[in-house]
PDB file of C-alpha atoms in Angstrom:
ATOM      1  CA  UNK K   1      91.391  64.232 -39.496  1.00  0.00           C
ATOM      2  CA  UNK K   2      90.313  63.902 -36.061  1.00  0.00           C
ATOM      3  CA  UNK K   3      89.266  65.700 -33.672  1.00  0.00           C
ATOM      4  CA  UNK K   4      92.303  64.883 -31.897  1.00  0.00           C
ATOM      5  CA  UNK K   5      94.651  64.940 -34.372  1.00  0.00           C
ATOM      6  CA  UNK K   6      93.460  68.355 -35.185  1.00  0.00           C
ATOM      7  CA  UNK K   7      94.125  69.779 -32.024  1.00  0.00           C
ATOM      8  CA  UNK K   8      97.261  68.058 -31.587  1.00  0.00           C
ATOM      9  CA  UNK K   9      98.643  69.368 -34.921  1.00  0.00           C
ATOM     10  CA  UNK K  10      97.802  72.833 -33.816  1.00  0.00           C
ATOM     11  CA  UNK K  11      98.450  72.995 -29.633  1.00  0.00           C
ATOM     12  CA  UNK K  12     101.589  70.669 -30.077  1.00  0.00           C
ATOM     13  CA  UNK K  13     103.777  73.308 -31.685  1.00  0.00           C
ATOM     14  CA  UNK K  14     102.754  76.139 -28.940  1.00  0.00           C
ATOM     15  CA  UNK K  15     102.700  73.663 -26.250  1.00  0.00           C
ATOM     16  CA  UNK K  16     106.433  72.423 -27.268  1.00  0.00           C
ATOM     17  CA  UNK K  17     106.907  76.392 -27.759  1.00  0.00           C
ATOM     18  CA  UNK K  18     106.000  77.418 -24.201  1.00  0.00           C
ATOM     19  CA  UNK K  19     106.814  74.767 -22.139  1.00  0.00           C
ATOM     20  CA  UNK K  20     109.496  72.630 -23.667  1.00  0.00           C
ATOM     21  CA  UNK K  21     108.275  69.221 -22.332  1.00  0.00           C
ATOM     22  CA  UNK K  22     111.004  66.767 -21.519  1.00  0.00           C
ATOM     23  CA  UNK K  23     109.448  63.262 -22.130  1.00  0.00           C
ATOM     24  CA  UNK K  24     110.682  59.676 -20.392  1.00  0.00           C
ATOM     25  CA  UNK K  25     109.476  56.577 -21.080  1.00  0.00           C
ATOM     26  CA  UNK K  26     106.843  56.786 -23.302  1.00  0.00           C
ATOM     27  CA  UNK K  27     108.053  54.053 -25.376  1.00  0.00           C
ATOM     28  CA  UNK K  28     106.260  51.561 -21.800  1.00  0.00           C
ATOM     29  CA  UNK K  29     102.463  52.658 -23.042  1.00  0.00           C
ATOM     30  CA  UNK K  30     101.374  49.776 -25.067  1.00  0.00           C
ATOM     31  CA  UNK K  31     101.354  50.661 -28.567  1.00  0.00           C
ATOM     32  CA  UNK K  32      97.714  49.377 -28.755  1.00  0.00           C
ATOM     33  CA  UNK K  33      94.991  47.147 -26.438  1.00  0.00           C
ATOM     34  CA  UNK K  34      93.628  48.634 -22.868  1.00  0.00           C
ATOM     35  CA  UNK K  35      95.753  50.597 -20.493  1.00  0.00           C
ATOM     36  CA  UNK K  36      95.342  52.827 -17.439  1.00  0.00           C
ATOM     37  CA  UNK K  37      97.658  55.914 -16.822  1.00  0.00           C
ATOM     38  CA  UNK K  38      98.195  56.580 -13.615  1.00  0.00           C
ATOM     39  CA  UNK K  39      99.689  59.454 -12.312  1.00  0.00           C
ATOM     40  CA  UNK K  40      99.780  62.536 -10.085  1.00  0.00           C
ATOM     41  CA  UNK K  41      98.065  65.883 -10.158  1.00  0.00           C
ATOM     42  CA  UNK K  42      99.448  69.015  -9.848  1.00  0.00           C
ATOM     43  CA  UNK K  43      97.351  71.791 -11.580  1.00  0.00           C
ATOM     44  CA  UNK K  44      94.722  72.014 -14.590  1.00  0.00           C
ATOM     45  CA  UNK K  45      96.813  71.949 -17.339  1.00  0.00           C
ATOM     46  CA  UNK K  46      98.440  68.352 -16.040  1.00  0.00           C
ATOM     47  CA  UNK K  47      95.130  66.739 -18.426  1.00  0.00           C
ATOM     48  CA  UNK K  48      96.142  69.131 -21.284  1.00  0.00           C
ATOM     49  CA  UNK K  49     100.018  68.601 -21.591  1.00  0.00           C
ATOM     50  CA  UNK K  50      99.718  64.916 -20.920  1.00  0.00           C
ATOM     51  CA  UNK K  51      97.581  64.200 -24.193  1.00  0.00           C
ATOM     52  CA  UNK K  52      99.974  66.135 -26.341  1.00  0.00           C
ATOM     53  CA  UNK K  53     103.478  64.007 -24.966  1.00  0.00           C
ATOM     54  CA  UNK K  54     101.525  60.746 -26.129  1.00  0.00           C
ATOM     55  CA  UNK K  55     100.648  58.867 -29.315  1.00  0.00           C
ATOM     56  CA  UNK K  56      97.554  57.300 -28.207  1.00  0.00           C
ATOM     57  CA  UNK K  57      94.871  59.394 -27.449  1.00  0.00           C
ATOM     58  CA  UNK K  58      93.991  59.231 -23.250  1.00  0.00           C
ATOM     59  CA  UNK K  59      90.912  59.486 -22.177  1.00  0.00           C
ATOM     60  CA  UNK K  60      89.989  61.281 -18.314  1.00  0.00           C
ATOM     61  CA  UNK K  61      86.930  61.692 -16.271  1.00  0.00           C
ATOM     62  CA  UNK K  62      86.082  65.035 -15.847  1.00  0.00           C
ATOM     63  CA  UNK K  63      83.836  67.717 -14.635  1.00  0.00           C
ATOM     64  CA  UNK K  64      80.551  67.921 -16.463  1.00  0.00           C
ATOM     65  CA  UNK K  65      80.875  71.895 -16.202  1.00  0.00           C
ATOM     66  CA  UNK K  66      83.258  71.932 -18.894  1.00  0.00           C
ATOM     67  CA  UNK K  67      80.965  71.090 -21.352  1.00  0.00           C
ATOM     68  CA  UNK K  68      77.927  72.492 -19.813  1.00  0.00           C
ATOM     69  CA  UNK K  69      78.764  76.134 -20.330  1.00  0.00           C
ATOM     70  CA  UNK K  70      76.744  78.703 -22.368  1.00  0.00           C
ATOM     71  CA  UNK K  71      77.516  80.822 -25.332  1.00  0.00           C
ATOM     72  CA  UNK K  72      80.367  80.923 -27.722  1.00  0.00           C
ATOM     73  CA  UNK K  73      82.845  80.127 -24.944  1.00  0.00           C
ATOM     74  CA  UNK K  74      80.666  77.192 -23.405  1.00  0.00           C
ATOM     75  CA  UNK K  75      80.783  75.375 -26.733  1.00  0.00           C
ATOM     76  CA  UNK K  76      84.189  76.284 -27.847  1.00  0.00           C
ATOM     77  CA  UNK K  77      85.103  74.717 -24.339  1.00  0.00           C
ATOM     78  CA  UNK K  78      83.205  71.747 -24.616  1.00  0.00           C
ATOM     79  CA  UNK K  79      84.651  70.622 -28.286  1.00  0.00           C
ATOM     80  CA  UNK K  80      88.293  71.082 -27.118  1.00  0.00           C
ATOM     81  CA  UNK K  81      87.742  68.987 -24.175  1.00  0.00           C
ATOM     82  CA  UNK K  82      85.432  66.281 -26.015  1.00  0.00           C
ATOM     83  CA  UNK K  83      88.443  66.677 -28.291  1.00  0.00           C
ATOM     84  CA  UNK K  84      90.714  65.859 -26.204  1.00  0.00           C
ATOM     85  CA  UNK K  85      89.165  63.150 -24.540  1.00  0.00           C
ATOM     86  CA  UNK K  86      87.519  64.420 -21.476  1.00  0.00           C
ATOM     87  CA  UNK K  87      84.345  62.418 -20.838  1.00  0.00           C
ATOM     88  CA  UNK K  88      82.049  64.737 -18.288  1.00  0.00           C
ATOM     89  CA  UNK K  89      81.043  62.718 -15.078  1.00  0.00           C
ATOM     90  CA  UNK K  90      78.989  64.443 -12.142  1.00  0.00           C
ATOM     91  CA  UNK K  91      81.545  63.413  -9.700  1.00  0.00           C
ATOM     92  CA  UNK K  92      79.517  65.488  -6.929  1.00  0.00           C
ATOM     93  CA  UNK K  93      76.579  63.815  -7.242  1.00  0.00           C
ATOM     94  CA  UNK K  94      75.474  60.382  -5.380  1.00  0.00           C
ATOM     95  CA  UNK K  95      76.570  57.548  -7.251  1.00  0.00           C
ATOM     96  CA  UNK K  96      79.274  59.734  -8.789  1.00  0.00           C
ATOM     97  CA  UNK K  97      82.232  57.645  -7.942  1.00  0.00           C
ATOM     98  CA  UNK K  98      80.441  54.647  -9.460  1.00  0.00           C
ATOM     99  CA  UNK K  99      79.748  56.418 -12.757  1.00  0.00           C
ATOM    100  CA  UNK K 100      83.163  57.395 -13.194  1.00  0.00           C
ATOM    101  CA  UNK K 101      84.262  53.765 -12.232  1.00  0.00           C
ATOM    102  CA  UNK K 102      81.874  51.955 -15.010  1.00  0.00           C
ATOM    103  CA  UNK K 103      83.235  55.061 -17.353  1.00  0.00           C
ATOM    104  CA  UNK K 104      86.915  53.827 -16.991  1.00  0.00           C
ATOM    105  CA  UNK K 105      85.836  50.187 -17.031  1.00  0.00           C
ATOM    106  CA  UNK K 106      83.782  50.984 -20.566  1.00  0.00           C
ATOM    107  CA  UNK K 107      86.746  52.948 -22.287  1.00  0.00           C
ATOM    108  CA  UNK K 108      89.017  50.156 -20.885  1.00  0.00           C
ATOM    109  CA  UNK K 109      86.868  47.449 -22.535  1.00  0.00           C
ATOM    110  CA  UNK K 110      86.871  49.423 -25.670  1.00  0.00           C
ATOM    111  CA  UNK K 111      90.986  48.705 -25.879  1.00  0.00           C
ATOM    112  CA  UNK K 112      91.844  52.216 -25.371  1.00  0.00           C
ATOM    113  CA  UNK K 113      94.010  54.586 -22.846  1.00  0.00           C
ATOM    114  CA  UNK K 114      92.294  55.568 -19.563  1.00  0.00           C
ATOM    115  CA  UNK K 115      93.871  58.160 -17.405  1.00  0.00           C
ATOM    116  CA  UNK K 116      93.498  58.806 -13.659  1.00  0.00           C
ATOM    117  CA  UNK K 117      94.391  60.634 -10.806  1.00  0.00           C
ATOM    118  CA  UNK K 118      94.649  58.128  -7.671  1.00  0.00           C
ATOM    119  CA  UNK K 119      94.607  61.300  -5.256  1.00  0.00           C
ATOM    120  CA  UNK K 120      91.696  62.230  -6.472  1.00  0.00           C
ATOM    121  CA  UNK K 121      92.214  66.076  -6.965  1.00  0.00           C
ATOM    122  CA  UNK K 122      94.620  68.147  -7.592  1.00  0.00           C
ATOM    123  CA  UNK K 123      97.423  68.392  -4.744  1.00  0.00           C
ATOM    124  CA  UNK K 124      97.257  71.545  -2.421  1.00  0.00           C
ATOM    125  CA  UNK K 125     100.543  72.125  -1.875  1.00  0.00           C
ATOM    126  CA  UNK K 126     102.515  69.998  -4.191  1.00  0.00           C
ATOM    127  CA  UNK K 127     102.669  67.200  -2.134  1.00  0.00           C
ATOM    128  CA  UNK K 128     101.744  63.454  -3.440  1.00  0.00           C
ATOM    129  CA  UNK K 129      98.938  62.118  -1.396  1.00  0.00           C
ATOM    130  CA  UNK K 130      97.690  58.733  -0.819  1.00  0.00           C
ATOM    131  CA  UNK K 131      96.099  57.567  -3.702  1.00  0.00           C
ATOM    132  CA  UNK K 132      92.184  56.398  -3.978  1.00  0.00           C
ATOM    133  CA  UNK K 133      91.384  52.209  -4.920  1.00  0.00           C
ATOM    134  CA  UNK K 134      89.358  53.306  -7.821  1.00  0.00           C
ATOM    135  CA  UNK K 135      92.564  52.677  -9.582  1.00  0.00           C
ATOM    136  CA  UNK K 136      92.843  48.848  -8.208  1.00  0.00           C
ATOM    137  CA  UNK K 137      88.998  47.899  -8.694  1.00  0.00           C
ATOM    138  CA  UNK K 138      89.773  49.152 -12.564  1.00  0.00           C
ATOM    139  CA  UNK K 139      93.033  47.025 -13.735  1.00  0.00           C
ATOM    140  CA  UNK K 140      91.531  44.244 -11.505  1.00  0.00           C
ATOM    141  CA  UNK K 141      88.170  44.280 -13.555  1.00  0.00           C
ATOM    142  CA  UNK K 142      89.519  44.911 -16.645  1.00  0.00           C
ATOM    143  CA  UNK K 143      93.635  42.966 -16.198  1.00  0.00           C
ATOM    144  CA  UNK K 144      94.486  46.242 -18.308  1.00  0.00           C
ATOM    145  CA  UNK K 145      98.121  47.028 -16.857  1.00  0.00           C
ATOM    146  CA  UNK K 146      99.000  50.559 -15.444  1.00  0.00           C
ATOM    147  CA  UNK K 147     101.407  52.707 -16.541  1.00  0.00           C
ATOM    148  CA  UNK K 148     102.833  55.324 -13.953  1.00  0.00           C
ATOM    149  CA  UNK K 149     103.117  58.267 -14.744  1.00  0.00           C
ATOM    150  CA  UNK K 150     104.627  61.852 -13.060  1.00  0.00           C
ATOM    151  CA  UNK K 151     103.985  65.410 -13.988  1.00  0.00           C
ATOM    152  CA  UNK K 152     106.979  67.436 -13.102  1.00  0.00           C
ATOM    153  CA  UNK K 153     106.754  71.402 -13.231  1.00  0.00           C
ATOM    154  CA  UNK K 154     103.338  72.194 -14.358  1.00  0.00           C
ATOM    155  CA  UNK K 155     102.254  73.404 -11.006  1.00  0.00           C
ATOM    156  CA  UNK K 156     105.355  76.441 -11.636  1.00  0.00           C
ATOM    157  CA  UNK K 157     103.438  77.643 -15.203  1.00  0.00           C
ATOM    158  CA  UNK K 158     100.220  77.500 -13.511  1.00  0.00           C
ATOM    159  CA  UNK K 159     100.816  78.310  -9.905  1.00  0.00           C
ATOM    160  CA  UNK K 160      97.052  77.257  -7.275  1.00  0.00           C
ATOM    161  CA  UNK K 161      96.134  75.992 -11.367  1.00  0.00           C
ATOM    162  CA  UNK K 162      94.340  78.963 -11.941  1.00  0.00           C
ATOM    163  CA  UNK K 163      94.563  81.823 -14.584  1.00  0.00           C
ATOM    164  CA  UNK K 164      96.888  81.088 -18.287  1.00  0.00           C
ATOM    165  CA  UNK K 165     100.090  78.985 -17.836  1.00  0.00           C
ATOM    166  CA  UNK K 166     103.490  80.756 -18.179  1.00  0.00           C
ATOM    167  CA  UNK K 167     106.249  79.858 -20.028  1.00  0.00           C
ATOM    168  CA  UNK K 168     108.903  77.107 -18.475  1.00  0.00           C
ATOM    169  CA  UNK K 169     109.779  73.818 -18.739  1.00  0.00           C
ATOM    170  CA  UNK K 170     107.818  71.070 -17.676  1.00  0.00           C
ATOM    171  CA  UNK K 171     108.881  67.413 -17.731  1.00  0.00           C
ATOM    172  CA  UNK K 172     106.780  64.368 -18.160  1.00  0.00           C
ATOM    173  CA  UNK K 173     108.163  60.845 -17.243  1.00  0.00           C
ATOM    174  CA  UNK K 174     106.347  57.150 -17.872  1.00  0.00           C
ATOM    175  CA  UNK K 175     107.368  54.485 -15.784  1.00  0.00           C
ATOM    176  CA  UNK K 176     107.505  50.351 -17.047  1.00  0.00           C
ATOM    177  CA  UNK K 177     104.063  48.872 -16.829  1.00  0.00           C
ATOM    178  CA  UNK K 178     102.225  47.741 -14.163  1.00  0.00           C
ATOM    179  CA  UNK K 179     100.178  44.007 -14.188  1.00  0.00           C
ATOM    180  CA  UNK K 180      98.370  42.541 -11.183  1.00  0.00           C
ATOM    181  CA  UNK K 181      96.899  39.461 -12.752  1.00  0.00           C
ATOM    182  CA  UNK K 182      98.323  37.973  -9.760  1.00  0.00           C
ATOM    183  CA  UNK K 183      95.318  39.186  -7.874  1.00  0.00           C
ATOM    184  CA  UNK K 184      92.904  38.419 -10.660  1.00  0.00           C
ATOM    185  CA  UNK K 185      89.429  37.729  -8.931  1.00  0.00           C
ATOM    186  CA  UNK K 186      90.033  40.064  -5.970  1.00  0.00           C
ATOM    187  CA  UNK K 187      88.190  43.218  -6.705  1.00  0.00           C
ATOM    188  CA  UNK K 188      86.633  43.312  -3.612  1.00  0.00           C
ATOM    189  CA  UNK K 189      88.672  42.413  -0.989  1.00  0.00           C
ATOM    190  CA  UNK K 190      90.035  46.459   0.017  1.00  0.00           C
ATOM    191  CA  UNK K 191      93.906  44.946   1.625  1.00  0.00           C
ATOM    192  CA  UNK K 192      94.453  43.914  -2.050  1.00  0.00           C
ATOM    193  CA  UNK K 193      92.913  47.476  -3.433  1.00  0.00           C
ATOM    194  CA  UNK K 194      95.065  48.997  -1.006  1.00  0.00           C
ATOM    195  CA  UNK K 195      97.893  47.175  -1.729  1.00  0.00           C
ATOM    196  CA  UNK K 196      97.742  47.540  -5.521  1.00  0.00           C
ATOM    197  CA  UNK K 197      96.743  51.436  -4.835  1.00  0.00           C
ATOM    198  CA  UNK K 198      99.646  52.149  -2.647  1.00  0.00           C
ATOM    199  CA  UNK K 199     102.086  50.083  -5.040  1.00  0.00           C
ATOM    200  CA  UNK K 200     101.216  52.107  -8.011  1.00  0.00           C
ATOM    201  CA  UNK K 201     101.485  55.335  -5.492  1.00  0.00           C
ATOM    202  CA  UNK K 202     104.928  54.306  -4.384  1.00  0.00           C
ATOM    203  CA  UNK K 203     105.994  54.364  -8.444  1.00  0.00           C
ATOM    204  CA  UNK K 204     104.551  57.611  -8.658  1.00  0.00           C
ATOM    205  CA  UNK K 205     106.276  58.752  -5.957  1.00  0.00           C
ATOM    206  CA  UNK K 206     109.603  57.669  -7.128  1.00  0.00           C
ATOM    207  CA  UNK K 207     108.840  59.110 -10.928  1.00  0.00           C
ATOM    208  CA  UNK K 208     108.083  62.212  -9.333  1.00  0.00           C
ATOM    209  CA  UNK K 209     110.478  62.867  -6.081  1.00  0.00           C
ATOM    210  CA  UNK K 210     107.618  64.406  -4.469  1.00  0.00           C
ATOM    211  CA  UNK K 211     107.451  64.149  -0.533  1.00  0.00           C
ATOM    212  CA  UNK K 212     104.706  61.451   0.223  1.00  0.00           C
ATOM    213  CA  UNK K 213     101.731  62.408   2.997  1.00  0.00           C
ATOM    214  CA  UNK K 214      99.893  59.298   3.920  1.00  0.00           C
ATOM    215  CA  UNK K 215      96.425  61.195   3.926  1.00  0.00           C
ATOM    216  CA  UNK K 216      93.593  62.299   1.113  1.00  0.00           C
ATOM    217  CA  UNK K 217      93.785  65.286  -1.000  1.00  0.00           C
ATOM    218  CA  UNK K 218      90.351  66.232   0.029  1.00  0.00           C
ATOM    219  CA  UNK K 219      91.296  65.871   3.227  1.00  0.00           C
ATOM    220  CA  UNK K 220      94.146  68.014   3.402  1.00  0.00           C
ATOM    221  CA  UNK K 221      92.355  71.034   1.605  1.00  0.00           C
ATOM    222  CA  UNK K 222      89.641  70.903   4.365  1.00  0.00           C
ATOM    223  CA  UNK K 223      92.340  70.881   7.028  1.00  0.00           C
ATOM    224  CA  UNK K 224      93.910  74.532   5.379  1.00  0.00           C
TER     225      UNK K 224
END
Protein backbone atom coordinates (compact mmCIF):
# COMPACT_ATOMS: atom_id res chain seq x y z
CA UNK A 1 0.00 0.00 0.00
CA UNK A 2 0.90 3.44 -0.64
CA UNK A 3 1.73 6.06 0.93
CA UNK A 4 -1.36 7.56 -0.18
CA UNK A 5 -3.57 4.96 0.04
CA UNK A 6 -2.49 4.58 3.57
CA UNK A 7 -3.39 7.82 4.63
CA UNK A 8 -6.47 7.89 2.75
CA UNK A 9 -7.72 4.63 4.35
CA UNK A 10 -7.10 6.13 7.71
CA UNK A 11 -7.98 10.26 7.41
CA UNK A 12 -10.98 9.40 5.02
CA UNK A 13 -13.20 7.94 7.72
CA UNK A 14 -12.45 11.01 10.29
CA UNK A 15 -12.44 13.44 7.55
CA UNK A 16 -16.05 12.07 6.28
CA UNK A 17 -16.67 11.96 10.26
CA UNK A 18 -16.01 15.65 10.94
CA UNK A 19 -16.82 17.38 8.06
CA UNK A 20 -19.32 15.49 5.99
CA UNK A 21 -18.02 16.54 2.51
CA UNK A 22 -20.68 16.93 -0.12
CA UNK A 23 -18.93 16.06 -3.48
CA UNK A 24 -20.10 17.35 -7.27
CA UNK A 25 -18.72 16.42 -10.23
CA UNK A 26 -15.98 14.40 -9.69
CA UNK A 27 -16.95 11.99 -12.24
CA UNK A 28 -15.25 15.39 -15.02
CA UNK A 29 -11.44 14.50 -13.65
CA UNK A 30 -10.11 12.26 -16.26
CA UNK A 31 -9.94 8.87 -15.01
CA UNK A 32 -6.24 8.77 -16.13
CA UNK A 33 -3.55 11.01 -18.48
CA UNK A 34 -2.46 14.79 -17.32
CA UNK A 35 -4.80 17.22 -15.70
CA UNK A 36 -4.66 20.50 -13.79
CA UNK A 37 -7.14 21.29 -10.87
CA UNK A 38 -7.88 24.51 -10.57
CA UNK A 39 -9.57 26.01 -7.91
CA UNK A 40 -9.93 28.53 -5.08
CA UNK A 41 -8.36 28.90 -1.68
CA UNK A 42 -9.90 29.44 1.35
CA UNK A 43 -7.84 28.13 4.37
CA UNK A 44 -5.06 25.32 5.01
CA UNK A 45 -6.99 22.46 5.15
CA UNK A 46 -8.52 23.29 1.38
CA UNK A 47 -5.01 20.95 0.15
CA UNK A 48 -5.97 18.30 2.78
CA UNK A 49 -9.80 17.71 2.14
CA UNK A 50 -9.37 18.02 -1.58
CA UNK A 51 -7.02 14.82 -1.87
CA UNK A 52 -9.38 12.74 0.19
CA UNK A 53 -12.85 13.68 -2.21
CA UNK A 54 -10.70 12.31 -5.25
CA UNK A 55 -9.56 9.01 -6.75
CA UNK A 56 -6.46 10.13 -8.31
CA UNK A 57 -3.92 11.26 -6.20
CA UNK A 58 -3.27 15.47 -6.77
CA UNK A 59 -0.27 16.74 -6.50
CA UNK A 60 0.35 20.82 -5.09
CA UNK A 61 3.27 23.07 -4.77
CA UNK A 62 3.94 23.88 -1.46
CA UNK A 63 6.00 25.49 1.16
CA UNK A 64 9.37 23.90 1.69
CA UNK A 65 8.85 24.54 5.60
CA UNK A 66 6.62 21.73 5.82
CA UNK A 67 9.08 19.34 5.33
CA UNK A 68 11.96 21.19 6.68
CA UNK A 69 11.00 21.00 10.32
CA UNK A 70 13.01 19.36 13.16
CA UNK A 71 12.31 16.59 15.55
CA UNK A 72 9.59 14.05 15.79
CA UNK A 73 7.00 16.58 14.61
CA UNK A 74 9.22 17.94 11.62
CA UNK A 75 9.37 14.44 10.15
CA UNK A 76 6.00 13.23 11.04
CA UNK A 77 4.96 16.50 9.08
CA UNK A 78 7.00 16.03 6.23
CA UNK A 79 5.81 12.19 5.44
CA UNK A 80 2.09 13.18 5.64
CA UNK A 81 2.57 15.92 3.27
CA UNK A 82 5.10 13.95 0.86
CA UNK A 83 2.21 11.55 1.38
CA UNK A 84 -0.14 13.41 0.26
CA UNK A 85 1.44 14.88 -2.55
CA UNK A 86 2.85 18.15 -1.54
CA UNK A 87 6.07 18.77 -3.47
CA UNK A 88 8.12 21.67 -1.35
CA UNK A 89 9.03 24.71 -3.65
CA UNK A 90 10.84 27.93 -2.16
CA UNK A 91 8.20 30.09 -3.54
CA UNK A 92 9.98 33.18 -1.69
CA UNK A 93 13.00 32.87 -3.20
CA UNK A 94 14.15 34.44 -6.77
CA UNK A 95 13.29 32.23 -9.43
CA UNK A 96 10.58 30.76 -7.20
CA UNK A 97 7.68 31.21 -9.48
CA UNK A 98 9.68 29.51 -12.23
CA UNK A 99 10.48 26.45 -10.10
CA UNK A 100 7.05 25.91 -9.22
CA UNK A 101 6.06 26.44 -12.97
CA UNK A 102 8.68 23.64 -14.38
CA UNK A 103 7.31 21.54 -11.11
CA UNK A 104 3.68 21.56 -12.51
CA UNK A 105 4.92 21.21 -16.08
CA UNK A 106 7.13 17.90 -14.84
CA UNK A 107 4.18 16.22 -12.83
CA UNK A 108 1.96 17.19 -15.84
CA UNK A 109 4.32 15.40 -18.27
CA UNK A 110 4.40 12.49 -15.98
CA UNK A 111 0.34 11.97 -16.84
CA UNK A 112 -0.70 12.78 -13.43
CA UNK A 113 -3.11 15.39 -11.42
CA UNK A 114 -1.62 18.86 -10.72
CA UNK A 115 -3.43 21.17 -8.43
CA UNK A 116 -3.30 24.98 -8.17
CA UNK A 117 -4.43 27.94 -6.68
CA UNK A 118 -4.75 30.79 -9.51
CA UNK A 119 -4.98 33.51 -6.61
CA UNK A 120 -2.05 32.57 -5.44
CA UNK A 121 -2.71 32.44 -1.59
CA UNK A 122 -5.17 31.89 0.44
CA UNK A 123 -8.14 34.57 0.28
CA UNK A 124 -8.24 37.21 3.17
CA UNK A 125 -11.58 37.61 3.57
CA UNK A 126 -13.32 34.98 1.62
CA UNK A 127 -13.46 36.73 -1.38
CA UNK A 128 -12.30 35.10 -4.93
CA UNK A 129 -9.55 37.17 -6.37
CA UNK A 130 -8.19 37.47 -9.74
CA UNK A 131 -6.39 34.58 -10.54
CA UNK A 132 -2.42 34.42 -11.52
CA UNK A 133 -1.38 33.11 -15.55
CA UNK A 134 0.76 30.46 -14.08
CA UNK A 135 -2.32 28.46 -14.65
CA UNK A 136 -2.50 29.42 -18.61
CA UNK A 137 1.41 29.07 -19.35
CA UNK A 138 0.79 25.31 -17.73
CA UNK A 139 -2.30 23.73 -19.85
CA UNK A 140 -0.80 25.75 -22.79
CA UNK A 141 2.66 23.92 -22.41
CA UNK A 142 1.46 20.84 -21.51
CA UNK A 143 -2.58 20.83 -23.65
CA UNK A 144 -3.46 19.02 -20.21
CA UNK A 145 -7.20 20.33 -19.72
CA UNK A 146 -8.31 22.03 -16.39
CA UNK A 147 -10.75 21.02 -14.24
CA UNK A 148 -12.43 23.77 -11.96
CA UNK A 149 -12.81 23.27 -8.96
CA UNK A 150 -14.57 25.22 -5.64
CA UNK A 151 -14.03 24.69 -1.98
CA UNK A 152 -17.16 25.60 -0.17
CA UNK A 153 -17.11 25.89 3.79
CA UNK A 154 -13.67 25.06 4.83
CA UNK A 155 -12.83 28.57 5.72
CA UNK A 156 -16.03 28.07 8.69
CA UNK A 157 -13.97 24.77 10.33
CA UNK A 158 -10.85 26.62 10.13
CA UNK A 159 -11.68 30.25 10.54
CA UNK A 160 -8.02 32.98 9.36
CA UNK A 161 -6.82 28.85 8.57
CA UNK A 162 -5.13 28.69 11.65
CA UNK A 163 -5.34 26.34 14.76
CA UNK A 164 -7.42 22.45 14.33
CA UNK A 165 -10.54 22.49 12.06
CA UNK A 166 -13.99 22.13 13.73
CA UNK A 167 -16.60 20.03 12.92
CA UNK A 168 -19.21 21.14 9.92
CA UNK A 169 -19.93 20.48 6.65
CA UNK A 170 -17.91 21.38 3.88
CA UNK A 171 -18.80 20.89 0.21
CA UNK A 172 -16.54 20.28 -2.69
CA UNK A 173 -17.82 20.75 -6.34
CA UNK A 174 -15.80 19.86 -9.87
CA UNK A 175 -16.82 21.60 -12.78
CA UNK A 176 -16.70 19.91 -16.76
CA UNK A 177 -13.21 20.18 -18.12
CA UNK A 178 -11.48 22.83 -19.45
CA UNK A 179 -9.27 22.54 -23.08
CA UNK A 180 -7.56 25.49 -24.78
CA UNK A 181 -5.87 23.70 -27.62
CA UNK A 182 -7.39 26.44 -29.47
CA UNK A 183 -4.55 28.61 -28.34
CA UNK A 184 -1.96 25.92 -28.72
CA UNK A 185 1.44 27.77 -29.45
CA UNK A 186 0.57 30.91 -27.46
CA UNK A 187 2.31 30.61 -24.18
CA UNK A 188 3.69 33.79 -24.35
CA UNK A 189 1.55 36.18 -25.59
CA UNK A 190 -0.05 37.51 -21.73
CA UNK A 191 -3.93 38.72 -23.55
CA UNK A 192 -4.23 34.93 -24.22
CA UNK A 193 -2.77 34.01 -20.47
CA UNK A 194 -5.12 36.45 -19.30
CA UNK A 195 -7.82 35.38 -21.14
CA UNK A 196 -7.48 31.66 -20.38
CA UNK A 197 -6.69 32.79 -16.54
CA UNK A 198 -9.74 34.87 -16.17
CA UNK A 199 -11.95 32.13 -18.07
CA UNK A 200 -11.01 29.44 -15.71
CA UNK A 201 -11.56 32.25 -12.78
CA UNK A 202 -15.01 33.04 -14.05
CA UNK A 203 -15.85 28.95 -13.61
CA UNK A 204 -14.54 29.16 -10.31
CA UNK A 205 -16.47 31.85 -9.52
CA UNK A 206 -19.67 30.38 -10.60
CA UNK A 207 -18.76 26.80 -8.75
CA UNK A 208 -18.24 28.74 -5.80
CA UNK A 209 -20.84 31.90 -5.58
CA UNK A 210 -18.14 33.83 -4.11
CA UNK A 211 -18.18 37.72 -4.77
CA UNK A 212 -15.37 38.36 -7.42
CA UNK A 213 -12.60 41.39 -6.64
CA UNK A 214 -10.67 42.10 -9.76
CA UNK A 215 -7.30 42.51 -7.74
CA UNK A 216 -4.37 40.00 -6.24
CA UNK A 217 -4.58 38.19 -3.06
CA UNK A 218 -1.25 39.51 -2.09
CA UNK A 219 -2.36 42.60 -2.82
CA UNK A 220 -5.30 42.82 -0.82
CA UNK A 221 -3.55 41.45 2.44
CA UNK A 222 -0.99 44.34 2.12
CA UNK A 223 -3.83 46.82 1.72
CA UNK A 224 -5.47 45.46 5.46
Amino acid sequence: MSRFALIKAVLGPITRLMFRPRVEGVEHIPADGPVILAGNHLTFIDSVVLPLVTRRQVVFIGKDEYVTGKGLKGRAMAWFFTGVGIIPVDRDGAGGGVAALMTGRRVLREGRVFGIYPEGTRSPDGRLYRGRTGIARLTLMTGAPVVPFAMVGTDKVQPGGRGLPRPGRVTVRFGQPMEFSRYEGMDRDRYVLRAVTDSVMAEVMRLSGQEYVDMYATKARKAA
